[in-house]
Amino acid sequence: MRYGEEQVLFRASGEALPEPWPEKRAAGCGIRQATSLDALPLARLYTAATPAPVARLEAIRLADWERQGTHWRVPRSSLTPILRFADVDGFVQAAPDGGKDGTQLDGFLQIGVAKEDQPHYLKLIARPEANVTDLLDFGLGEIAARTTKGGDHSHDRGVIAPVRTYEAPIDRRLEEAGFDSIASVNLLMKETLVRVAEPALVPAGVPLDGGSRGIT
């Protein structure tokens, strides 16, 4: 069953990446590394940026947003099953006013530094009204910083980024940063039937005194 479509954009290796951002500049724009404590704000951001039917089908749980680093399983894209990364990190950008409870996020950025001969990876999620220009520039600078350590030239592999059709205007911001659309991919979901054993009822006794003794 088809439930969505992604545009795959690519930034060629011949284009120089932006300079890495100093910590002070990133903090001034509300950008910081994501932690497990951001799980609830990230879930709310995903809900705000994703149509309800798609969110129901993907069924991303709060626990999925709590996984950090190389254990990131979300956000899903058509590219993550085929790309292999040595380093995966997530970054968030806080809303200027913090929203109703002070934890609202305007955007989420995931970057993957390739460990094989393949492009690096960048994925953005943002509120429709948010400007992701700073977050995107920060992400490209972060990839540059991680791929030039010790004279390494792995930044020459380029950067690939998936964008779903309902996530506009992120695609336009990527094009302004030097990305070009190279493919269109359908997102599919397969339903399978699972045989479940018949439920069985087991008699149990409950202590009359309200204690917590074992079942008899």
PDB file of C-alpha atoms in Angstrom:
ATOM      1  CA  MET A   1       0.000   0.000   0.000  1.00  0.00           C
ATOM      2  CA  ARG A   2       1.398   3.386  -1.020  1.00  0.00           C
ATOM      3  CA  TYR A   3       1.109   6.007   1.708  1.00  0.00           C
ATOM      4  CA  GLY A   4       3.501   8.742   0.637  1.00  0.00           C
ATOM      5  CA  GLU A   5       6.257   9.962  -1.654  1.00  0.00           C
ATOM      6  CA  GLU A   6       9.773  11.237  -1.065  1.00  0.00           C
ATOM      7  CA  GLN A   7      12.041  13.379  -3.174  1.00  0.00           C
ATOM      8  CA  VAL A   8      15.703  12.417  -2.895  1.00  0.00           C
ATOM      9  CA  LEU A   9      18.022  15.417  -3.162  1.00  0.00           C
ATOM     10  CA  PHE A  10      21.797  15.342  -3.536  1.00  0.00           C
ATOM     11  CA  ARG A  11      24.479  17.949  -2.938  1.00  0.00           C
ATOM     12  CA  ALA A  12      27.499  17.175  -5.098  1.00  0.00           C
ATOM     13  CA  SER A  13      30.931  16.696  -3.589  1.00  0.00           C
ATOM     14  CA  GLY A  14      32.403  19.478  -5.729  1.00  0.00           C
ATOM     15  CA  GLU A  15      30.580  22.158  -3.727  1.00  0.00           C
ATOM     16  CA  ALA A  16      32.364  23.304  -0.589  1.00  0.00           C
ATOM     17  CA  LEU A  17      30.487  22.729   2.663  1.00  0.00           C
ATOM     18  CA  PRO A  18      29.790  25.679   5.013  1.00  0.00           C
ATOM     19  CA  GLU A  19      32.170  26.378   7.867  1.00  0.00           C
ATOM     20  CA  PRO A  20      31.374  24.571  11.149  1.00  0.00           C
ATOM     21  CA  TRP A  21      29.392  26.679  13.587  1.00  0.00           C
ATOM     22  CA  PRO A  22      30.952  27.798  16.902  1.00  0.00           C
ATOM     23  CA  GLU A  23      28.984  26.630  19.959  1.00  0.00           C
ATOM     24  CA  LYS A  24      28.063  30.209  20.859  1.00  0.00           C
ATOM     25  CA  ARG A  25      26.473  30.825  17.446  1.00  0.00           C
ATOM     26  CA  ALA A  26      24.500  27.569  17.595  1.00  0.00           C
ATOM     27  CA  ALA A  27      23.269  28.341  21.112  1.00  0.00           C
ATOM     28  CA  GLY A  28      22.190  31.813  19.984  1.00  0.00           C
ATOM     29  CA  CYS A  29      19.947  30.194  17.356  1.00  0.00           C
ATOM     30  CA  GLY A  30      18.545  27.669  19.832  1.00  0.00           C
ATOM     31  CA  ILE A  31      20.380  24.722  18.222  1.00  0.00           C
ATOM     32  CA  ARG A  32      21.763  21.946  20.422  1.00  0.00           C
ATOM     33  CA  GLN A  33      22.290  18.206  20.402  1.00  0.00           C
ATOM     34  CA  ALA A  34      19.161  16.153  21.066  1.00  0.00           C
ATOM     35  CA  THR A  35      18.885  14.106  24.260  1.00  0.00           C
ATOM     36  CA  SER A  36      16.460  11.459  25.502  1.00  0.00           C
ATOM     37  CA  LEU A  37      14.657  14.215  27.450  1.00  0.00           C
ATOM     38  CA  ASP A  38      13.567  15.689  24.102  1.00  0.00           C
ATOM     39  CA  ALA A  39      11.439  12.634  23.303  1.00  0.00           C
ATOM     40  CA  LEU A  40       8.092  14.286  24.061  1.00  0.00           C
ATOM     41  CA  PRO A  41       8.856  17.597  22.271  1.00  0.00           C
ATOM     42  CA  LEU A  42      10.149  15.588  19.293  1.00  0.00           C
ATOM     43  CA  ALA A  43       6.974  13.513  19.200  1.00  0.00           C
ATOM     44  CA  ARG A  44       4.924  16.722  19.223  1.00  0.00           C
ATOM     45  CA  LEU A  45       7.071  18.190  16.440  1.00  0.00           C
ATOM     46  CA  TYR A  46       6.612  15.059  14.329  1.00  0.00           C
ATOM     47  CA  THR A  47       2.833  15.213  14.860  1.00  0.00           C
ATOM     48  CA  ALA A  48       2.745  18.883  13.841  1.00  0.00           C
ATOM     49  CA  ALA A  49       4.757  18.230  10.667  1.00  0.00           C
ATOM     50  CA  THR A  50       3.138  14.943   9.585  1.00  0.00           C
ATOM     51  CA  PRO A  51      -0.404  14.350   8.269  1.00  0.00           C
ATOM     52  CA  ALA A  52      -2.491  12.337  10.735  1.00  0.00           C
ATOM     53  CA  PRO A  53      -3.047   9.327   8.386  1.00  0.00           C
ATOM     54  CA  VAL A  54       0.715   8.964   7.851  1.00  0.00           C
ATOM     55  CA  ALA A  55       1.440   9.303  11.576  1.00  0.00           C
ATOM     56  CA  ARG A  56      -1.091   6.551  12.333  1.00  0.00           C
ATOM     57  CA  LEU A  57       0.464   4.207   9.788  1.00  0.00           C
ATOM     58  CA  GLU A  58       4.049   4.747  10.934  1.00  0.00           C
ATOM     59  CA  ALA A  59       3.021   4.353  14.576  1.00  0.00           C
ATOM     60  CA  ILE A  60       6.200   5.896  15.990  1.00  0.00           C
ATOM     61  CA  ARG A  61       6.241   5.530  19.766  1.00  0.00           C
ATOM     62  CA  LEU A  62       7.652   7.857  22.394  1.00  0.00           C
ATOM     63  CA  ALA A  63      10.325   5.265  23.186  1.00  0.00           C
ATOM     64  CA  ASP A  64      11.543   5.471  19.577  1.00  0.00           C
ATOM     65  CA  TRP A  65      12.373   9.161  20.048  1.00  0.00           C
ATOM     66  CA  GLU A  66      14.331   8.388  23.222  1.00  0.00           C
ATOM     67  CA  ARG A  67      16.979   6.370  21.364  1.00  0.00           C
ATOM     68  CA  GLN A  68      20.030   8.464  20.630  1.00  0.00           C
ATOM     69  CA  GLY A  69      23.212   8.255  18.573  1.00  0.00           C
ATOM     70  CA  THR A  70      23.737   5.176  16.409  1.00  0.00           C
ATOM     71  CA  HIS A  71      20.501   3.690  17.802  1.00  0.00           C
ATOM     72  CA  TRP A  72      18.290   6.298  16.086  1.00  0.00           C
ATOM     73  CA  ARG A  73      15.354   4.557  14.396  1.00  0.00           C
ATOM     74  CA  VAL A  74      13.370   7.675  13.542  1.00  0.00           C
ATOM     75  CA  PRO A  75      12.530   9.638  11.519  1.00  0.00           C
ATOM     76  CA  ARG A  76      12.020   6.946   8.911  1.00  0.00           C
ATOM     77  CA  SER A  77      12.989   7.475   5.291  1.00  0.00           C
ATOM     78  CA  SER A  78      13.410   5.410   2.150  1.00  0.00           C
ATOM     79  CA  LEU A  79      17.220   5.731   2.427  1.00  0.00           C
ATOM     80  CA  THR A  80      17.996   4.568   5.956  1.00  0.00           C
ATOM     81  CA  PRO A  81      17.729   0.818   5.200  1.00  0.00           C
ATOM     82  CA  ILE A  82      20.446   1.024   2.528  1.00  0.00           C
ATOM     83  CA  LEU A  83      22.898   3.562   3.975  1.00  0.00           C
ATOM     84  CA  ARG A  84      25.538   2.679   6.578  1.00  0.00           C
ATOM     85  CA  PHE A  85      26.926   5.287   8.941  1.00  0.00           C
ATOM     86  CA  ALA A  86      29.878   5.511  11.279  1.00  0.00           C
ATOM     87  CA  ASP A  87      28.264   8.327  13.191  1.00  0.00           C
ATOM     88  CA  VAL A  88      24.604   9.367  13.544  1.00  0.00           C
ATOM     89  CA  ASP A  89      23.474  12.341  15.589  1.00  0.00           C
ATOM     90  CA  GLY A  90      20.336  14.368  16.110  1.00  0.00           C
ATOM     91  CA  PHE A  91      20.025  18.089  16.813  1.00  0.00           C
ATOM     92  CA  VAL A  92      17.025  20.189  17.763  1.00  0.00           C
ATOM     93  CA  GLN A  93      16.189  23.861  17.330  1.00  0.00           C
ATOM     94  CA  ALA A  94      14.035  25.336  20.067  1.00  0.00           C
ATOM     95  CA  ALA A  95      11.178  27.680  19.215  1.00  0.00           C
ATOM     96  CA  PRO A  96      12.057  31.299  20.122  1.00  0.00           C
ATOM     97  CA  ASP A  97       9.145  31.629  22.555  1.00  0.00           C
ATOM     98  CA  GLY A  98       9.235  28.025  23.764  1.00  0.00           C
ATOM     99  CA  GLY A  99       5.537  27.503  23.116  1.00  0.00           C
ATOM    100  CA  LYS A 100       2.983  26.954  25.873  1.00  0.00           C
ATOM    101  CA  ASP A 101       5.247  24.873  28.125  1.00  0.00           C
ATOM    102  CA  GLY A 102       8.663  26.213  27.110  1.00  0.00           C
ATOM    103  CA  THR A 103       9.746  23.001  25.352  1.00  0.00           C
ATOM    104  CA  GLN A 104       8.383  23.523  21.827  1.00  0.00           C
ATOM    105  CA  LEU A 105      10.786  22.707  19.004  1.00  0.00           C
ATOM    106  CA  ASP A 106      10.810  24.377  15.598  1.00  0.00           C
ATOM    107  CA  GLY A 107      12.967  21.765  13.904  1.00  0.00           C
ATOM    108  CA  PHE A 108      14.888  18.518  14.153  1.00  0.00           C
ATOM    109  CA  LEU A 109      18.026  17.628  12.198  1.00  0.00           C
ATOM    110  CA  GLN A 110      19.553  14.185  11.780  1.00  0.00           C
ATOM    111  CA  ILE A 111      22.956  13.735  10.172  1.00  0.00           C
ATOM    112  CA  GLY A 112      24.767  10.535   9.284  1.00  0.00           C
ATOM    113  CA  VAL A 113      28.477  10.470   8.492  1.00  0.00           C
ATOM    114  CA  ALA A 114      29.181   7.663   6.013  1.00  0.00           C
ATOM    115  CA  LYS A 115      31.615   4.893   6.908  1.00  0.00           C
ATOM    116  CA  GLU A 116      31.690   3.436   3.394  1.00  0.00           C
ATOM    117  CA  ASP A 117      31.956   4.819  -0.127  1.00  0.00           C
ATOM    118  CA  GLN A 118      28.561   6.509  -0.105  1.00  0.00           C
ATOM    119  CA  PRO A 119      27.108   9.984   0.468  1.00  0.00           C
ATOM    120  CA  HIS A 120      26.606  11.453   3.908  1.00  0.00           C
ATOM    121  CA  TYR A 121      23.012  11.778   5.096  1.00  0.00           C
ATOM    122  CA  LEU A 122      20.865  14.680   6.233  1.00  0.00           C
ATOM    123  CA  LYS A 123      17.211  14.667   7.298  1.00  0.00           C
ATOM    124  CA  LEU A 124      15.104  17.613   8.461  1.00  0.00           C
ATOM    125  CA  ILE A 125      11.722  17.805  10.183  1.00  0.00           C
ATOM    126  CA  ALA A 126      10.212  21.208  10.899  1.00  0.00           C
ATOM    127  CA  ARG A 127       6.987  22.977  11.693  1.00  0.00           C
ATOM    128  CA  PRO A 128       5.389  24.346   8.509  1.00  0.00           C
ATOM    129  CA  GLU A 129       5.881  27.935   9.673  1.00  0.00           C
ATOM    130  CA  ALA A 130       9.497  27.479  10.838  1.00  0.00           C
ATOM    131  CA  ASN A 131      12.580  28.709   8.957  1.00  0.00           C
ATOM    132  CA  VAL A 132      15.084  25.846   8.724  1.00  0.00           C
ATOM    133  CA  THR A 133      17.844  27.801   6.975  1.00  0.00           C
ATOM    134  CA  ASP A 134      20.012  28.073  10.098  1.00  0.00           C
ATOM    135  CA  LEU A 135      19.474  24.435  11.079  1.00  0.00           C
ATOM    136  CA  LEU A 136      20.404  23.274   7.576  1.00  0.00           C
ATOM    137  CA  ASP A 137      23.545  25.415   7.450  1.00  0.00           C
ATOM    138  CA  PHE A 138      24.521  24.139  10.899  1.00  0.00           C
ATOM    139  CA  GLY A 139      24.053  20.523   9.765  1.00  0.00           C
ATOM    140  CA  LEU A 140      26.223  20.910   6.684  1.00  0.00           C
ATOM    141  CA  GLY A 141      28.877  22.598   8.792  1.00  0.00           C
ATOM    142  CA  GLU A 142      28.724  19.728  11.281  1.00  0.00           C
ATOM    143  CA  ILE A 143      29.271  17.196   8.501  1.00  0.00           C
ATOM    144  CA  ALA A 144      32.244  19.276   7.301  1.00  0.00           C
ATOM    145  CA  ALA A 145      33.726  19.289  10.818  1.00  0.00           C
ATOM    146  CA  ARG A 146      33.402  15.510  11.209  1.00  0.00           C
ATOM    147  CA  THR A 147      34.792  14.633   7.800  1.00  0.00           C
ATOM    148  CA  THR A 148      37.901  16.809   7.769  1.00  0.00           C
ATOM    149  CA  LYS A 149      39.475  15.672  11.025  1.00  0.00           C
ATOM    150  CA  GLY A 150      43.054  14.502  10.597  1.00  0.00           C
ATOM    151  CA  GLY A 151      43.179  15.569   6.956  1.00  0.00           C
ATOM    152  CA  ASP A 152      40.401  13.177   5.927  1.00  0.00           C
ATOM    153  CA  HIS A 153      38.713  14.007   2.622  1.00  0.00           C
ATOM    154  CA  SER A 154      35.583  11.901   2.997  1.00  0.00           C
ATOM    155  CA  HIS A 155      33.516  15.085   2.612  1.00  0.00           C
ATOM    156  CA  ASP A 156      34.102  14.614  -1.133  1.00  0.00           C
ATOM    157  CA  ARG A 157      31.321  12.005  -1.172  1.00  0.00           C
ATOM    158  CA  GLY A 158      28.549  14.601  -1.179  1.00  0.00           C
ATOM    159  CA  VAL A 159      25.391  14.741   0.964  1.00  0.00           C
ATOM    160  CA  ILE A 160      22.029  13.084   0.280  1.00  0.00           C
ATOM    161  CA  ALA A 161      18.719  14.204   1.801  1.00  0.00           C
ATOM    162  CA  PRO A 162      15.186  12.735   1.591  1.00  0.00           C
ATOM    163  CA  VAL A 163      12.191  15.092   1.744  1.00  0.00           C
ATOM    164  CA  ARG A 164       8.571  14.020   1.732  1.00  0.00           C
ATOM    165  CA  THR A 165       6.166  15.887  -0.512  1.00  0.00           C
ATOM    166  CA  TYR A 166       4.153  17.223   2.441  1.00  0.00           C
ATOM    167  CA  GLU A 167       7.291  18.638   4.109  1.00  0.00           C
ATOM    168  CA  ALA A 168       7.537  21.702   1.838  1.00  0.00           C
ATOM    169  CA  PRO A 169       9.191  24.218   1.944  1.00  0.00           C
ATOM    170  CA  ILE A 170      12.137  22.129   3.228  1.00  0.00           C
ATOM    171  CA  ASP A 171      12.817  21.001  -0.352  1.00  0.00           C
ATOM    172  CA  ARG A 172      13.200  24.617  -1.464  1.00  0.00           C
ATOM    173  CA  ARG A 173      15.581  25.415   1.387  1.00  0.00           C
ATOM    174  CA  LEU A 174      17.710  22.409   0.366  1.00  0.00           C
ATOM    175  CA  GLU A 175      17.777  23.574  -3.250  1.00  0.00           C
ATOM    176  CA  GLU A 176      18.923  27.015  -2.092  1.00  0.00           C
ATOM    177  CA  ALA A 177      21.777  25.252  -0.248  1.00  0.00           C
ATOM    178  CA  GLY A 178      22.980  23.533  -3.424  1.00  0.00           C
ATOM    179  CA  PHE A 179      20.927  20.314  -3.448  1.00  0.00           C
ATOM    180  CA  ASP A 180      19.373  18.936  -6.638  1.00  0.00           C
ATOM    181  CA  SER A 181      16.488  16.485  -6.949  1.00  0.00           C
ATOM    182  CA  ILE A 182      17.735  13.155  -8.345  1.00  0.00           C
ATOM    183  CA  ALA A 183      14.861  10.718  -7.699  1.00  0.00           C
ATOM    184  CA  SER A 184      11.298  10.273  -6.548  1.00  0.00           C
ATOM    185  CA  VAL A 185      10.504   7.306  -4.285  1.00  0.00           C
ATOM    186  CA  ASN A 186       7.156   5.835  -3.261  1.00  0.00           C
ATOM    187  CA  LEU A 187       6.724   4.959   0.409  1.00  0.00           C
ATOM    188  CA  LEU A 188       5.045   1.576   0.784  1.00  0.00           C
ATOM    189  CA  MET A 189       3.651  -0.371   3.709  1.00  0.00           C
ATOM    190  CA  LYS A 190       2.983  -4.097   3.659  1.00  0.00           C
ATOM    191  CA  GLU A 191       0.293  -5.690   5.785  1.00  0.00           C
ATOM    192  CA  THR A 192       0.822  -9.265   6.989  1.00  0.00           C
ATOM    193  CA  LEU A 193      -1.427 -11.709   8.823  1.00  0.00           C
ATOM    194  CA  VAL A 194      -0.099 -13.275  12.002  1.00  0.00           C
ATOM    195  CA  ARG A 195      -1.605 -16.390  13.551  1.00  0.00           C
ATOM    196  CA  VAL A 196      -2.245 -15.874  17.269  1.00  0.00           C
ATOM    197  CA  ALA A 197      -2.882 -18.713  19.712  1.00  0.00           C
ATOM    198  CA  GLU A 198      -6.319 -18.899  21.328  1.00  0.00           C
ATOM    199  CA  PRO A 199      -6.317 -17.007  24.651  1.00  0.00           C
ATOM    200  CA  ALA A 200      -6.647 -19.210  27.721  1.00  0.00           C
ATOM    201  CA  LEU A 201      -8.128 -18.175  31.066  1.00  0.00           C
ATOM    202  CA  VAL A 202      -6.336 -19.325  34.197  1.00  0.00           C
ATOM    203  CA  PRO A 203      -8.126 -19.327  37.592  1.00  0.00           C
ATOM    204  CA  ALA A 204      -6.477 -17.088  40.154  1.00  0.00           C
ATOM    205  CA  GLY A 205      -7.052 -16.299  43.794  1.00  0.00           C
ATOM    206  CA  VAL A 206      -6.833 -12.834  45.319  1.00  0.00           C
ATOM    207  CA  PRO A 207      -5.825 -12.434  48.997  1.00  0.00           C
ATOM    208  CA  LEU A 208      -8.762 -11.233  51.081  1.00  0.00           C
ATOM    209  CA  ASP A 209      -6.561  -8.995  53.220  1.00  0.00           C
ATOM    210  CA  GLY A 210      -5.567  -6.886  50.184  1.00  0.00           C
ATOM    211  CA  GLY A 211      -1.919  -7.900  50.449  1.00  0.00           C
ATOM    212  CA  SER A 212       0.463  -8.517  47.593  1.00  0.00           C
ATOM    213  CA  ARG A 213       1.024 -12.257  48.059  1.00  0.00           C
ATOM    214  CA  GLY A 214       1.458 -14.358  44.933  1.00  0.00           C
ATOM    215  CA  ILE A 215      -1.363 -15.772  42.826  1.00  0.00           C
ATOM    216  CA  THR A 216      -2.714 -19.135  43.971  1.00  0.00           C
TER     217      THR A 216
END
